[in-house]
Amino acid sequence: MWLLKVKVELMSEITTTTPVTLRVMPGVMKTIGRAPTADFTLDCTLVSRLHCRLISTNDRLEVEDLDSTNGTFVNGQQVKRKVLTSGDTLRIGQIELTISEKSAP
């Protein structure tokens, strides 16, 4: 399972005071965006309605930009599609998420 944790110093950008962790199980595709139809909704400025897609397999996590207005960034570099690894930083609008992999028990 992959975990994407919002950096604590950016919590003021999100309309909740609860720490946000997105969980992505192997073998799924999930969308991130502002729209209620997104699998993970981030109601924040600079986040497109359907901003990007996460594609998870048993051994990797990939992000694909869905032609967002402000782009998708991994470790400060704008990407269209990129394989993510533990420790990477994914930026969507002004929100930064730290990627980690959680091993099965």
Tab-separated table of C-alpha atoms in Angstrom:
chain	number	residue	atom	x	y	z
A	1	MET	CA	0.000	0.000	0.000
A	2	TRP	CA	1.206	3.507	-0.815
A	3	LEU	CA	0.702	6.465	1.533
A	4	LEU	CA	0.649	10.105	0.446
A	5	LYS	CA	0.858	12.470	3.421
A	6	VAL	CA	0.192	16.195	3.211
A	7	LYS	CA	3.125	18.150	4.613
A	8	VAL	CA	2.067	19.544	7.993
A	9	GLU	CA	3.151	23.134	7.259
A	10	LEU	CA	0.688	23.216	4.331
A	11	MET	CA	-2.398	22.134	6.291
A	12	SER	CA	-3.771	25.712	6.206
A	13	GLU	CA	-4.390	25.277	2.446
A	14	ILE	CA	-6.889	22.486	3.116
A	15	THR	CA	-10.314	23.095	4.585
A	16	THR	CA	-9.737	20.627	7.443
A	17	THR	CA	-7.589	20.636	10.547
A	18	THR	CA	-7.233	16.851	10.519
A	19	PRO	CA	-3.957	15.559	9.021
A	20	VAL	CA	-4.569	14.182	5.549
A	21	THR	CA	-3.166	10.832	4.390
A	22	LEU	CA	-4.226	9.328	1.066
A	23	ARG	CA	-3.990	5.538	0.874
A	24	VAL	CA	-3.580	3.773	-2.467
A	25	MET	CA	-3.893	-0.004	-2.564
A	26	PRO	CA	-2.116	-2.123	-5.210
A	27	GLY	CA	-3.957	-2.661	-8.503
A	28	VAL	CA	-6.055	0.523	-8.471
A	29	MET	CA	-6.246	3.841	-10.300
A	30	LYS	CA	-7.337	6.905	-8.318
A	31	THR	CA	-7.870	10.516	-9.379
A	32	ILE	CA	-6.999	13.618	-7.373
A	33	GLY	CA	-8.749	16.935	-7.945
A	34	ARG	CA	-11.179	19.582	-6.730
A	35	ALA	CA	-14.271	17.966	-8.282
A	36	PRO	CA	-16.574	15.848	-6.118
A	37	THR	CA	-16.159	13.098	-8.725
A	38	ALA	CA	-12.411	12.779	-7.966
A	39	ASP	CA	-11.472	9.776	-5.845
A	40	PHE	CA	-9.420	12.066	-3.564
A	41	THR	CA	-10.840	15.581	-3.317
A	42	LEU	CA	-8.507	18.476	-2.484
A	43	ASP	CA	-10.618	21.633	-2.378
A	44	CYS	CA	-7.680	24.013	-2.723
A	45	THR	CA	-6.623	26.852	-4.957
A	46	LEU	CA	-4.586	25.907	-8.027
A	47	VAL	CA	-5.889	22.306	-8.008
A	48	SER	CA	-7.787	21.419	-11.204
A	49	ARG	CA	-11.138	19.617	-11.102
A	50	LEU	CA	-9.437	16.377	-12.196
A	51	HIS	CA	-5.777	17.187	-11.695
A	52	CYS	CA	-3.919	13.870	-11.874
A	53	ARG	CA	-4.281	10.102	-11.724
A	54	LEU	CA	-2.416	7.664	-9.476
A	55	ILE	CA	-1.794	4.213	-10.950
A	56	SER	CA	-0.743	1.553	-8.463
A	57	THR	CA	0.594	-1.928	-9.159
A	58	ASN	CA	2.024	-4.484	-6.744
A	59	ASP	CA	5.468	-2.886	-6.814
A	60	ARG	CA	5.115	0.698	-8.022
A	61	LEU	CA	3.090	3.894	-7.969
A	62	GLU	CA	2.859	6.191	-10.965
A	63	VAL	CA	1.349	9.665	-11.342
A	64	GLU	CA	-0.135	10.992	-14.589
A	65	ASP	CA	-1.093	14.635	-15.079
A	66	LEU	CA	-4.596	14.973	-16.563
A	67	ASP	CA	-3.879	18.202	-18.493
A	68	SER	CA	-4.189	20.245	-15.302
A	69	THR	CA	-3.984	24.021	-15.542
A	70	ASN	CA	-1.096	24.418	-13.092
A	71	GLY	CA	0.769	21.156	-13.657
A	72	THR	CA	1.851	18.210	-11.536
A	73	PHE	CA	5.327	18.258	-9.976
A	74	VAL	CA	7.542	15.516	-8.563
A	75	ASN	CA	10.527	16.699	-6.525
A	76	GLY	CA	10.169	20.170	-8.056
A	77	GLN	CA	10.096	18.993	-11.693
A	78	GLN	CA	6.928	19.303	-13.775
A	79	VAL	CA	5.869	15.903	-15.126
A	80	LYS	CA	3.261	14.441	-17.455
A	81	ARG	CA	3.815	10.899	-16.141
A	82	LYS	CA	6.336	9.590	-13.613
A	83	VAL	CA	6.993	6.557	-11.434
A	84	LEU	CA	7.062	7.593	-7.767
A	85	THR	CA	9.297	6.159	-5.057
A	86	SER	CA	9.317	6.433	-1.267
A	87	GLY	CA	10.554	9.863	-0.210
A	88	ASP	CA	9.363	11.659	-3.362
A	89	THR	CA	7.357	14.859	-3.019
A	90	LEU	CA	4.260	15.211	-5.213
A	91	ARG	CA	2.974	18.789	-5.631
A	92	ILE	CA	-0.565	19.425	-6.817
A	93	GLY	CA	-1.367	23.126	-6.822
A	94	GLN	CA	0.046	24.382	-3.521
A	95	ILE	CA	-0.353	21.026	-1.791
A	96	GLU	CA	2.745	18.883	-1.269
A	97	LEU	CA	2.410	15.193	-0.463
A	98	THR	CA	5.229	12.953	0.716
A	99	ILE	CA	5.197	9.458	-0.793
A	100	SER	CA	5.899	6.342	1.285
A	101	GLU	CA	5.333	2.652	0.828
A	102	LYS	CA	3.815	0.619	3.639
A	103	SER	CA	4.656	-3.071	3.586
A	104	ALA	CA	1.922	-5.641	4.084
A	105	PRO	CA	1.872	-7.104	7.627
